[in-house]
GROMACS .gro file of C-alpha atoms in nm:
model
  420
    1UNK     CA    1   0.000   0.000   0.000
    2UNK     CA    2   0.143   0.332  -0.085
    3UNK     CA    3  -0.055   0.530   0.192
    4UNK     CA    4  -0.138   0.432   0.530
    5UNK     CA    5  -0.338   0.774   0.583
    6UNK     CA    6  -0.603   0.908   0.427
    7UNK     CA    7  -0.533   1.280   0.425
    8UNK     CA    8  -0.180   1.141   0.221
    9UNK     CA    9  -0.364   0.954  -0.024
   10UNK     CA   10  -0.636   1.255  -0.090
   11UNK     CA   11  -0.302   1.513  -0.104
   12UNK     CA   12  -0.135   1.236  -0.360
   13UNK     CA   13  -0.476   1.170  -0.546
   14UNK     CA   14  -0.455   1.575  -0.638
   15UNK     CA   15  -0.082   1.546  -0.811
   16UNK     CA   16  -0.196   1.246  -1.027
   17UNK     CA   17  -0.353   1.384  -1.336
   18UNK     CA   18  -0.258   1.714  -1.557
   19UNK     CA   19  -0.638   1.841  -1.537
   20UNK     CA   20  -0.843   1.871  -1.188
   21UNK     CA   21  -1.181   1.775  -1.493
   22UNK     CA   22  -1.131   1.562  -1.764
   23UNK     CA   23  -1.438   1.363  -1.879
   24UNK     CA   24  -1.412   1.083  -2.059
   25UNK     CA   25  -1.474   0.708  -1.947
   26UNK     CA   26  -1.198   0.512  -2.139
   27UNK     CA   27  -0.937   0.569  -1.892
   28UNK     CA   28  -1.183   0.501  -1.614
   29UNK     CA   29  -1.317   0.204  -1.753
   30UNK     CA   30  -1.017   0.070  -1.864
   31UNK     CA   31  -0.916   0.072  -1.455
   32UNK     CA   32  -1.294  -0.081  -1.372
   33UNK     CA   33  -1.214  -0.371  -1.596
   34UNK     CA   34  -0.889  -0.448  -1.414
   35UNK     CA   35  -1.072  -0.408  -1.061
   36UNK     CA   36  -1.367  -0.649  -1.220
   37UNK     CA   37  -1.625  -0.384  -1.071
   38UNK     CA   38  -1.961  -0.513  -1.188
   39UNK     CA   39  -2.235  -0.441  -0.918
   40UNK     CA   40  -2.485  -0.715  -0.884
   41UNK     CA   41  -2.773  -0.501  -0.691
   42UNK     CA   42  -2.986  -0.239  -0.817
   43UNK     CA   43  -2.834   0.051  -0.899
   44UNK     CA   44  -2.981   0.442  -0.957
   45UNK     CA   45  -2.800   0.694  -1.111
   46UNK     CA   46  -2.885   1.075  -1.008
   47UNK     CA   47  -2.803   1.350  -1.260
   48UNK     CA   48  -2.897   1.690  -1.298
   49UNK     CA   49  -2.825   2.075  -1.258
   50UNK     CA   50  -2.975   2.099  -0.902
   51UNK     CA   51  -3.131   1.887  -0.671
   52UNK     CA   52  -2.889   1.586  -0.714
   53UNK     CA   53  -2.764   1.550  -0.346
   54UNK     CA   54  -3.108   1.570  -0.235
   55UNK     CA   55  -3.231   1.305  -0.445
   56UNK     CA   56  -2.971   1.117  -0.292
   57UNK     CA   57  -3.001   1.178   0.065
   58UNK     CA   58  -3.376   1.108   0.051
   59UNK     CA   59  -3.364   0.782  -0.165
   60UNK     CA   60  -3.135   0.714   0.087
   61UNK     CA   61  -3.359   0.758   0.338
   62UNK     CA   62  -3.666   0.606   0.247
   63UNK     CA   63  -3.439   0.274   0.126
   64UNK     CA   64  -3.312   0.304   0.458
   65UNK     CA   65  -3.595   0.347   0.653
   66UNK     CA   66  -3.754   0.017   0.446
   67UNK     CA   67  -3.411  -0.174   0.578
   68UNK     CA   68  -3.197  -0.164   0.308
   69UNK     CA   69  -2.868  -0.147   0.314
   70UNK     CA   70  -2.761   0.164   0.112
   71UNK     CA   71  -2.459   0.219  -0.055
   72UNK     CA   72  -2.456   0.643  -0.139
   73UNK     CA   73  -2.184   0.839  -0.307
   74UNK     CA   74  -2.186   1.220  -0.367
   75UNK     CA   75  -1.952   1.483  -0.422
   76UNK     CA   76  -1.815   1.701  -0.349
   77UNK     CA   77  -1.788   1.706   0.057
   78UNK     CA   78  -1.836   1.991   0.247
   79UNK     CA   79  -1.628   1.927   0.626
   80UNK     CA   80  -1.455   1.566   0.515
   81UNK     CA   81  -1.395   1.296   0.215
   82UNK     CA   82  -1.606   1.052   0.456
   83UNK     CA   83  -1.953   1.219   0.346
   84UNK     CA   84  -1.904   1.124   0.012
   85UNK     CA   85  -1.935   0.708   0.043
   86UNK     CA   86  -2.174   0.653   0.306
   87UNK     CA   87  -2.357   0.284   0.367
   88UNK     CA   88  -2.658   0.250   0.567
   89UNK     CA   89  -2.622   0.630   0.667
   90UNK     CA   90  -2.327   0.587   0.786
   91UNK     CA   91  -1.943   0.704   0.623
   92UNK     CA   92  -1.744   0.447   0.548
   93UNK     CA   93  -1.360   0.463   0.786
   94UNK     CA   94  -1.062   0.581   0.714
   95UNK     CA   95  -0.880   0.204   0.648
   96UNK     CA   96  -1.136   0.086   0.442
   97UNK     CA   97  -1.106   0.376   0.176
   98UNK     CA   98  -0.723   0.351   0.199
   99UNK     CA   99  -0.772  -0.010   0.102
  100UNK     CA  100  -0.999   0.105  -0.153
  101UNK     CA  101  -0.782   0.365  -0.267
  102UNK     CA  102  -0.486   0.122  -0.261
  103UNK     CA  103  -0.663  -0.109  -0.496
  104UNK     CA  104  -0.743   0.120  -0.734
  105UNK     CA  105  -0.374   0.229  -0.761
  106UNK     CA  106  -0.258  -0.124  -0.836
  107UNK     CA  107  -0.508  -0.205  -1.082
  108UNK     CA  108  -0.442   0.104  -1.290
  109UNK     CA  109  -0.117   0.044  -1.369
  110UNK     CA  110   0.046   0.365  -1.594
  111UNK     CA  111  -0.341   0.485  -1.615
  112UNK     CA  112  -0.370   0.857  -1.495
  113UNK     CA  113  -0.678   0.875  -1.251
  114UNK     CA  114  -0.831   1.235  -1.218
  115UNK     CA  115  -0.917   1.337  -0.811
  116UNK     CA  116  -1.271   1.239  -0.868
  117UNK     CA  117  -1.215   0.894  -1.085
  118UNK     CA  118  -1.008   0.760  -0.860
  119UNK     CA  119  -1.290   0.819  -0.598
  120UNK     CA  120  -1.532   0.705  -0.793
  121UNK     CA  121  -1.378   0.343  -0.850
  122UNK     CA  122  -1.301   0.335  -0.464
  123UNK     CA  123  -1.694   0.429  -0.400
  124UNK     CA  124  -1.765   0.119  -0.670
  125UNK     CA  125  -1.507  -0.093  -0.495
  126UNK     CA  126  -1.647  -0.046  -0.159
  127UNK     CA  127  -2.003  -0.124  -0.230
  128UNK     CA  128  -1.926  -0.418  -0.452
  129UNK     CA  129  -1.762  -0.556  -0.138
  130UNK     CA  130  -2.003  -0.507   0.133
  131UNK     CA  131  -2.251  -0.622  -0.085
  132UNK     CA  132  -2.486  -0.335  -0.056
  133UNK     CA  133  -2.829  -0.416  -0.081
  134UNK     CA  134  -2.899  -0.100  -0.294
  135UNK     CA  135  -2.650   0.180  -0.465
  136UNK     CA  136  -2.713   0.500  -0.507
  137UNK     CA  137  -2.480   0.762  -0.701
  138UNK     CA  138  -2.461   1.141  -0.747
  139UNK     CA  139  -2.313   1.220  -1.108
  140UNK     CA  140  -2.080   1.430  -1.083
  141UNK     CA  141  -2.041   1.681  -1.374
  142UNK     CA  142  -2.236   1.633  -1.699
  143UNK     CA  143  -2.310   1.256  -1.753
  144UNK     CA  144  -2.227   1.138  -2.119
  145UNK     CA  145  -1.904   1.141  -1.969
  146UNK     CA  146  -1.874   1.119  -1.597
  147UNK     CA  147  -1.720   0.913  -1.459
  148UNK     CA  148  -1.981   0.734  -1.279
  149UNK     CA  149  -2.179   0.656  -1.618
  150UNK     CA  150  -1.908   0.354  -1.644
  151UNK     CA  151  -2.223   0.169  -1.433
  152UNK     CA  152  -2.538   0.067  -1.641
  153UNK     CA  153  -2.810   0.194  -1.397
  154UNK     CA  154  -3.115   0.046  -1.327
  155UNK     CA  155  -3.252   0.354  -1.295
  156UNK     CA  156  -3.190   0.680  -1.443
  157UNK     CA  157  -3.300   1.013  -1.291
  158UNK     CA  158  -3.266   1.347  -1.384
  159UNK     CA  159  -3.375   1.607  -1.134
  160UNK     CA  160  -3.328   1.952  -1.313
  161UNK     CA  161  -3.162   2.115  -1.622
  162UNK     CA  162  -3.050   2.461  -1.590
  163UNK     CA  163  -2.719   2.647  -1.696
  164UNK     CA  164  -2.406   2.607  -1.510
  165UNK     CA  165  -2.041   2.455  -1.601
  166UNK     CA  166  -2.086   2.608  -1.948
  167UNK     CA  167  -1.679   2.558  -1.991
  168UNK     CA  168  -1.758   2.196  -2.007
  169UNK     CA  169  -2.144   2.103  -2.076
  170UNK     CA  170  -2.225   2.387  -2.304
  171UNK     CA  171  -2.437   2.743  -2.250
  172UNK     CA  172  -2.787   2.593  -2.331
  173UNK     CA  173  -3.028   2.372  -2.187
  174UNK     CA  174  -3.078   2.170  -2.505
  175UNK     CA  175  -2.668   2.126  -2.518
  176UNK     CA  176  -2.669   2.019  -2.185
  177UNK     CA  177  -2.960   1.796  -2.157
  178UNK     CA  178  -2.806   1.570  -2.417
  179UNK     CA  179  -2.497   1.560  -2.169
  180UNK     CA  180  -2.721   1.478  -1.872
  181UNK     CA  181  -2.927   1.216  -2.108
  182UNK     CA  182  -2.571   1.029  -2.108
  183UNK     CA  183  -2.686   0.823  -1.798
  184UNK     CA  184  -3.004   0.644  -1.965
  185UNK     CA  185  -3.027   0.302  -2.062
  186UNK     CA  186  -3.223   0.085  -2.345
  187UNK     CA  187  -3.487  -0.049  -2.190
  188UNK     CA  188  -3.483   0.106  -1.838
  189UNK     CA  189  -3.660   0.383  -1.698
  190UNK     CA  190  -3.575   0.746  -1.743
  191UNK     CA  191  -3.728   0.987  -1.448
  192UNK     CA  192  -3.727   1.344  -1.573
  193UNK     CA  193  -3.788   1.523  -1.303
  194UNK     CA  194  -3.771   1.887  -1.489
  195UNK     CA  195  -4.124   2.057  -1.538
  196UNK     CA  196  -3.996   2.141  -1.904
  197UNK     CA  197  -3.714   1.938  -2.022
  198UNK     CA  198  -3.485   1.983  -2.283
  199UNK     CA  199  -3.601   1.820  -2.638
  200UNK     CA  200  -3.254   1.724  -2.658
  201UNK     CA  201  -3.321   1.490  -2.334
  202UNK     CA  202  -3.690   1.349  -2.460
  203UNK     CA  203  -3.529   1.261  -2.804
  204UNK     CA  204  -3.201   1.055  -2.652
  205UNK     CA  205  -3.405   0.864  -2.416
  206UNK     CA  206  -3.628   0.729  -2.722
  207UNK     CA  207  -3.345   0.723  -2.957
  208UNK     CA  208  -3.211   0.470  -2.756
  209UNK     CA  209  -3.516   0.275  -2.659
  210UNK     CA  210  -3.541   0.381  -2.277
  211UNK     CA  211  -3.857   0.451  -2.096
  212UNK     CA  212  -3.914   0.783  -2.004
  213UNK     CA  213  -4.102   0.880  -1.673
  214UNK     CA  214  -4.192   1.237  -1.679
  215UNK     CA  215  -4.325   1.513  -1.443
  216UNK     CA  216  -4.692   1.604  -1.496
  217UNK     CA  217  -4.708   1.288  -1.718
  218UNK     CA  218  -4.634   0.985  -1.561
  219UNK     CA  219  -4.607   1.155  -1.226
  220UNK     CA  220  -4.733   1.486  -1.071
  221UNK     CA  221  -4.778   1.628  -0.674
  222UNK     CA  222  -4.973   1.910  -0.511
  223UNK     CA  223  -4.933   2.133  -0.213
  224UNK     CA  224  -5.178   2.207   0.066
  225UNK     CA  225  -5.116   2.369   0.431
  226UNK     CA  226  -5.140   2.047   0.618
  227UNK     CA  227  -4.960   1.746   0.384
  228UNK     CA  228  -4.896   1.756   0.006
  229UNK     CA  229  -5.041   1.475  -0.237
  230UNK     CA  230  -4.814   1.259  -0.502
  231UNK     CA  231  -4.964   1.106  -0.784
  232UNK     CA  232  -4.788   0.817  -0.991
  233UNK     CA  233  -4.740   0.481  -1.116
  234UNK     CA  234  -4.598   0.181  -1.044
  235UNK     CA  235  -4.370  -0.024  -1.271
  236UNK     CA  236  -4.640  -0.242  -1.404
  237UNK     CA  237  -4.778   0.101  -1.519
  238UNK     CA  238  -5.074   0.083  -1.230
  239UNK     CA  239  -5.170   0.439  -1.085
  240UNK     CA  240  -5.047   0.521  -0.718
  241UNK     CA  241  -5.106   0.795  -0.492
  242UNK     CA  242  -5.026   0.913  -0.152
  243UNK     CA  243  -5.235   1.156   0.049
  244UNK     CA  244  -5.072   1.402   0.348
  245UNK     CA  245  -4.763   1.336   0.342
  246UNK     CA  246  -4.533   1.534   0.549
  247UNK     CA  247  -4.317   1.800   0.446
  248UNK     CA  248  -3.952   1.728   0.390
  249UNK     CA  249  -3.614   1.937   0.410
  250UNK     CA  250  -3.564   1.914   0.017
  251UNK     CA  251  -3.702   2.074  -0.218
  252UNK     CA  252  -4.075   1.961  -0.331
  253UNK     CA  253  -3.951   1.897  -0.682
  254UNK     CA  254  -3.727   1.642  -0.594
  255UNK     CA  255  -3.890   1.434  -0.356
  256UNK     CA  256  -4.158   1.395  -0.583
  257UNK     CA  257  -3.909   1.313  -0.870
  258UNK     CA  258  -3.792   1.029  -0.581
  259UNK     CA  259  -4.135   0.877  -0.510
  260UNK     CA  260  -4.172   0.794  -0.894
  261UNK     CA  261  -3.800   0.646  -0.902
  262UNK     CA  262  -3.881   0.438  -0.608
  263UNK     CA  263  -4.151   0.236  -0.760
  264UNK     CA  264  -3.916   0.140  -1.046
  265UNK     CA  265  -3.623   0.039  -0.822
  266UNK     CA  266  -3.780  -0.313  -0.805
  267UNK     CA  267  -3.737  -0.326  -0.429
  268UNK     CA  268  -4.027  -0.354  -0.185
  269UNK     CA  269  -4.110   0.004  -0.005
  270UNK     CA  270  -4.432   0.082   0.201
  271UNK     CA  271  -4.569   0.353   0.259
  272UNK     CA  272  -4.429   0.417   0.614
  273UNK     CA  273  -4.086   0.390   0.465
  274UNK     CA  274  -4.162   0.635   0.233
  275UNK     CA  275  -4.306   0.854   0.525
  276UNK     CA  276  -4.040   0.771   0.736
  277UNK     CA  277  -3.803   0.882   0.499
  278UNK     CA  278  -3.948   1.232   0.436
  279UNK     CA  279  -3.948   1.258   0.783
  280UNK     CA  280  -3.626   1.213   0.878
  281UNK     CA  281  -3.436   1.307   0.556
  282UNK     CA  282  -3.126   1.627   0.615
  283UNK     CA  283  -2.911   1.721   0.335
  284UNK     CA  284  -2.606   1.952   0.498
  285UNK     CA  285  -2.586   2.306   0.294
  286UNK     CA  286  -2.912   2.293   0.146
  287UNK     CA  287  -3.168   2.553   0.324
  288UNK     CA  288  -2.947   2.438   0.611
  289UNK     CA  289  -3.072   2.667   0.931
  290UNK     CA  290  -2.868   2.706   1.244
  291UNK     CA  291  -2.801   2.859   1.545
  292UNK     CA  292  -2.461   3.022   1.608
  293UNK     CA  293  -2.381   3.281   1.899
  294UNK     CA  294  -2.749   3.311   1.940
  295UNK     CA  295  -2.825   3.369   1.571
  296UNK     CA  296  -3.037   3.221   1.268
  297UNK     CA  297  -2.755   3.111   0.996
  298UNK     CA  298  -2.874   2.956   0.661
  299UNK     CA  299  -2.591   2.759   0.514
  300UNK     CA  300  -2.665   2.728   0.139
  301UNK     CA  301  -2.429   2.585  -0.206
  302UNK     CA  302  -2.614   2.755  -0.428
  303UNK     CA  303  -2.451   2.871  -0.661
  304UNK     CA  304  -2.598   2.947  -1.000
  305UNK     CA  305  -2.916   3.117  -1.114
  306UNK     CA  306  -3.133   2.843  -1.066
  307UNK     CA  307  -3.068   2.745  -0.733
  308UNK     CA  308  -3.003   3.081  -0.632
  309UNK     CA  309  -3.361   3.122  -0.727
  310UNK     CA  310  -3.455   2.842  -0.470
  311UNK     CA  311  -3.316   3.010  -0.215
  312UNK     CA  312  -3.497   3.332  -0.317
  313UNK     CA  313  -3.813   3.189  -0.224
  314UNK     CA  314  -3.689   2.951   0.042
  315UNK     CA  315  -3.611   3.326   0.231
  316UNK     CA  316  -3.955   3.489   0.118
  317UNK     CA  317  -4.133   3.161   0.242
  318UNK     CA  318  -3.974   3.196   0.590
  319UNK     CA  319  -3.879   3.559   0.678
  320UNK     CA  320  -3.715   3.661   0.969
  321UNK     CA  321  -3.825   3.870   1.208
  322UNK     CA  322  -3.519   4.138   1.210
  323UNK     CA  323  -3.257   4.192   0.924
  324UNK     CA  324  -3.093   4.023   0.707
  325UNK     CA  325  -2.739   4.002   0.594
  326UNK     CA  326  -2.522   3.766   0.381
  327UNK     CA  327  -2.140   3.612   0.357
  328UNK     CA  328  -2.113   3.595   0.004
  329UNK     CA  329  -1.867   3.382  -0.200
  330UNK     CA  330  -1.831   3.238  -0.557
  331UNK     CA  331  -1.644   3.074  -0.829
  332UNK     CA  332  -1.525   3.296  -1.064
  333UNK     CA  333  -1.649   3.124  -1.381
  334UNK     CA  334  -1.995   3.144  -1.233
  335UNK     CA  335  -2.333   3.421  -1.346
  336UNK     CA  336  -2.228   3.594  -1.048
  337UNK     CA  337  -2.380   3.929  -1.206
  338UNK     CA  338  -2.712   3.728  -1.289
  339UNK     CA  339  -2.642   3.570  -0.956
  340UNK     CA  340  -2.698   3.901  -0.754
  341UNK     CA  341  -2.962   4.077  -0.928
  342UNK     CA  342  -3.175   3.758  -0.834
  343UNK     CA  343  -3.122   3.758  -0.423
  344UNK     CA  344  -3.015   4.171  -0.433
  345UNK     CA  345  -3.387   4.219  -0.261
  346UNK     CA  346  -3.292   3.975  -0.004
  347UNK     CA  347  -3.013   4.138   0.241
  348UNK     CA  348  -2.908   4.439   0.428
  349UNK     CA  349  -2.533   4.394   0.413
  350UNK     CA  350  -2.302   4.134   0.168
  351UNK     CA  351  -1.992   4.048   0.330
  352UNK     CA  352  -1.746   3.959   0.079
  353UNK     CA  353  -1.471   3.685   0.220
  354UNK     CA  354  -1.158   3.551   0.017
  355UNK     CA  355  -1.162   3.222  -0.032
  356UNK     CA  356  -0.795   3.172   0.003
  357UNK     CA  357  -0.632   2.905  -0.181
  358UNK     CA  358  -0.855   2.891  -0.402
  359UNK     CA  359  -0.760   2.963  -0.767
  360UNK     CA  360  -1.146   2.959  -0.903
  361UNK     CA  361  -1.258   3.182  -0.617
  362UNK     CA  362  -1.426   3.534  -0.793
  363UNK     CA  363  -1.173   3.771  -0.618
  364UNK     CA  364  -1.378   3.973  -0.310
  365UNK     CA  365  -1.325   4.339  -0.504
  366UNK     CA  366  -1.418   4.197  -0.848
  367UNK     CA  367  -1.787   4.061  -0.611
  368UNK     CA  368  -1.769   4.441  -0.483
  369UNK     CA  369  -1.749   4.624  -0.787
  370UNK     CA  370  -2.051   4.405  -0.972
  371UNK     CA  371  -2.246   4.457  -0.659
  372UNK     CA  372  -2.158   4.823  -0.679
  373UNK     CA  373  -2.285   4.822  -1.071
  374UNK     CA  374  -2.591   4.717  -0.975
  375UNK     CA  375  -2.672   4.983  -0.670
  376UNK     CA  376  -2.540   4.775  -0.422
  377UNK     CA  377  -2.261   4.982  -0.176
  378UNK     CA  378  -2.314   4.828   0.158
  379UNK     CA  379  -2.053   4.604   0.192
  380UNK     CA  380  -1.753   4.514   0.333
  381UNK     CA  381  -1.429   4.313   0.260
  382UNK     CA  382  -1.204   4.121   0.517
  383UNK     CA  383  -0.851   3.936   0.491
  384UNK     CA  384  -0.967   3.602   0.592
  385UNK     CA  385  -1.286   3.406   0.600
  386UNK     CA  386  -1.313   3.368   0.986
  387UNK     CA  387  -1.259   3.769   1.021
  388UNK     CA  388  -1.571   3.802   0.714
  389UNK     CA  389  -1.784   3.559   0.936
  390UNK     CA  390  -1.701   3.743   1.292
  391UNK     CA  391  -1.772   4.089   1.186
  392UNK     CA  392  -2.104   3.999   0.974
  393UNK     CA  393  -2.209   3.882   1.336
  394UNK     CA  394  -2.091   4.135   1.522
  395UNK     CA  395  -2.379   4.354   1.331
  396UNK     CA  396  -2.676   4.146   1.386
  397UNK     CA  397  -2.904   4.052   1.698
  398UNK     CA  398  -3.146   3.837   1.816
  399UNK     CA  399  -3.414   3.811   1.566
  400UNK     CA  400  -3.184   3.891   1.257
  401UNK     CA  401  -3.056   3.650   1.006
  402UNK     CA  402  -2.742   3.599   0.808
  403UNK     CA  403  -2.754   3.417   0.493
  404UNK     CA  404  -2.442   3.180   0.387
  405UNK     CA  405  -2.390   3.124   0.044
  406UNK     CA  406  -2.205   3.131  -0.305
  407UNK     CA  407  -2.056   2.797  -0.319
  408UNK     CA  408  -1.992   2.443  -0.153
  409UNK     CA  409  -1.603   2.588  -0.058
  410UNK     CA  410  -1.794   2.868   0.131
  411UNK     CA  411  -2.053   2.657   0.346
  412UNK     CA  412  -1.747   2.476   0.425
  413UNK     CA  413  -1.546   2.699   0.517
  414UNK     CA  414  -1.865   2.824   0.711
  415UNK     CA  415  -1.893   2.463   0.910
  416UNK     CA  416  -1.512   2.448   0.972
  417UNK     CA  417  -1.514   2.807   1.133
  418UNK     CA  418  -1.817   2.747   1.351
  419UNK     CA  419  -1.771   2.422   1.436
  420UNK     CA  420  -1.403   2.525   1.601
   0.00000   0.00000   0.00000
């Protein structure tokens, strides 16, 4: 074994390939032959602009809550690699991804891995072993060619299509729903969980003979003050609903999306285990509210228009009582103009926090001056993320709120400065 420690493999894993993002399965499946990864349970494959984690989380949930032994991968973690291969809820140890990790080295010989490959094949790896009763993956970027599209899914699902990575999926939805139509299969079902997908993403899934399941087709839900209704069908094509069921911390759209791919999983769920599961379902940075030194924080990745807009009304739906304010951070190759004129309403006071050592960070003065462009000129700039955080609560009371948001890098750095 190379590595005895996890933080040295993940610092090695980093050196190994020329490009942090290079899709493309041959050298990835080239490495999955060696390791023989062929995963003999049902499998479910979650694409999609926004909304992917928390199709996860709650598939993971209601699976769980039914028994099953879940085998989950996402990416990319917020506090620690663990969160991204988690079985039965729980994150798999430190020696048995260093094993995994290990294995994957061996078996790829003079192969160059990529960061996210080589934690992909461990993820595989790890569930092929325990013998998962179920596995569950997040696509990562795309899905044509992500890496996780090397598995033949039992069932597809795509939650949303909206613009974002344009470097490497294209600046349209129609480009970029034939990227995220990668992950169907002949034969298998498709769940579209968009209200108005693509063309591009209807015409690949019958081009290649799979079986689409769409919103306000095949399935549908609506909202009332005690319990929301889902209406759907069953894999032998017989109509289902459930009445009341409880709210859950994800977003309508998907949970829906995640009743319908449940009935075509070809696993046994009742309804408790579906209630269960909304019940009891978290997804960490998502609408995420806490309280820190005596004060509402909302911890939220959002980070492109359409999720931005989510959070938009997520705010609106549950105002605070005082003022609110916002720690602002972003990628540099994101709408952040678009971005800003969306949640500008929303808050008081942006502080604007480096994200240091981060080369795709949008630099805090470059944030200033497009906020400035569009009216904005209360705000403030800091040397250091924990001195951003500390003064943004220094101005706000019991009552008030401050808003978290720009990017998974800045909820973590977020969760790392409050938890110490």
């Amino acid at each position: 074994m190379r590595y005895t420690q996890l933080n040295d493999w993940l610092r090695w894993m980093e050196t190994q390939h020329p490009r942090n993002i290079d899709l493309g399965l041959e050298r990835i499946a080239l490495v999955a032959k060696q390791l023989d990864i062929a995963l003999d349970m049902p499998v479910v494959t979650v694409a999609g602009t926004n909304g992917k984690g928390s199709c996860v989380a709650l598939l993971s949930a209601i699976l769980g809550a039914q028994g099953y032994r879940v085998g989950a991968y996402t990416s990319p973690h917020l506090h620690q690699y663990h969160e991204r291969i988690a079985i039965g809820g729980n994150y798999v140890d430190d020696a048995s991804l260093c094993r995994a990790f290990a294995a994957v080295d061996d078996a790829r010989g003079e192969t160059s891995l990529t960061y996210f490959e080589f934690g992909t094949l461990a993820a595989l790896l790890i569930f092929k072993q325990d013998a998962v009763d179920v596995a569950v993956l997040e696509v990562g970027l795309g899905g044509r060619l992500d890496a996780v599209n090397i598995i033949d899914a039992d069932v597809a699902i795509v939650s949303s299509i909206a613009i974002d990575h344009e470097a490497w999926l294209g600046n349209d939805r129609e480009v970029i729903g034939r990227e995220k139509a990668g992950i169907f299969r002949p034969n298998r079902p498709a769940i579209i969980g968009d209200l108005n997908p693509p063309k591009s993403l209807l015409d690949y899934a019958v081009q290649i003979g799979a079986v689409p399941v769409c919103r306000e087709k095949q399935f549908q839900f609506s909202e009332a003050e005690l319990g929301w209704q889902w209406r759907g069908q069953a894999i032998s094509g017989e109509r289902l609903s459930y009445e009341n069921l409880p709210y859950p911390a994800v977003l309508i759209d998907n949970a829906a999306t995640v009743l319908q791919a449940v009935q075509y999983i070809n696993l046994p769920v009742s309804e408790s285990a579906i209630r269960q599961g909304l019940t009891s379902v978290s997804v960490a940075g998502r609408c995420q509210h806490i309280q820190y030194r005596g004060i509402e924080v909302v911890l939220d990745v959002a980070h492109n228009p359409a999720s931005v807009y989510a959070l938009r009304d997520h705010l609106s739906a549950v105002p605070a009582v005082g003022v609110t304010d916002c720690v602002f951070a972003v990628m540099a190759d994101k709408a952040v103009a678009e971005i800003i004129s969306i949640v500008k309403p929303c808050f008081g006071h942006w502080s604007l926090p480096p994200l240091l050592g981060n080369e795709r960070a949008a630099q805090p003065d470059a944030v200033q001056a497009l906020l400035l462009a569009q009216g904005i000129s209360n705000t403030s700039l800091a040397v250091s993320f924990p001195e951003s955080l500390n003064k943004a609560m220094s101005r706000l009371s019991a009552g008030d709120r401050l808003v978290v948001f720009g990017s998974f890098f800045t909820v973590a750095a977020a969760m790392t400065e409050i938890a110490d």
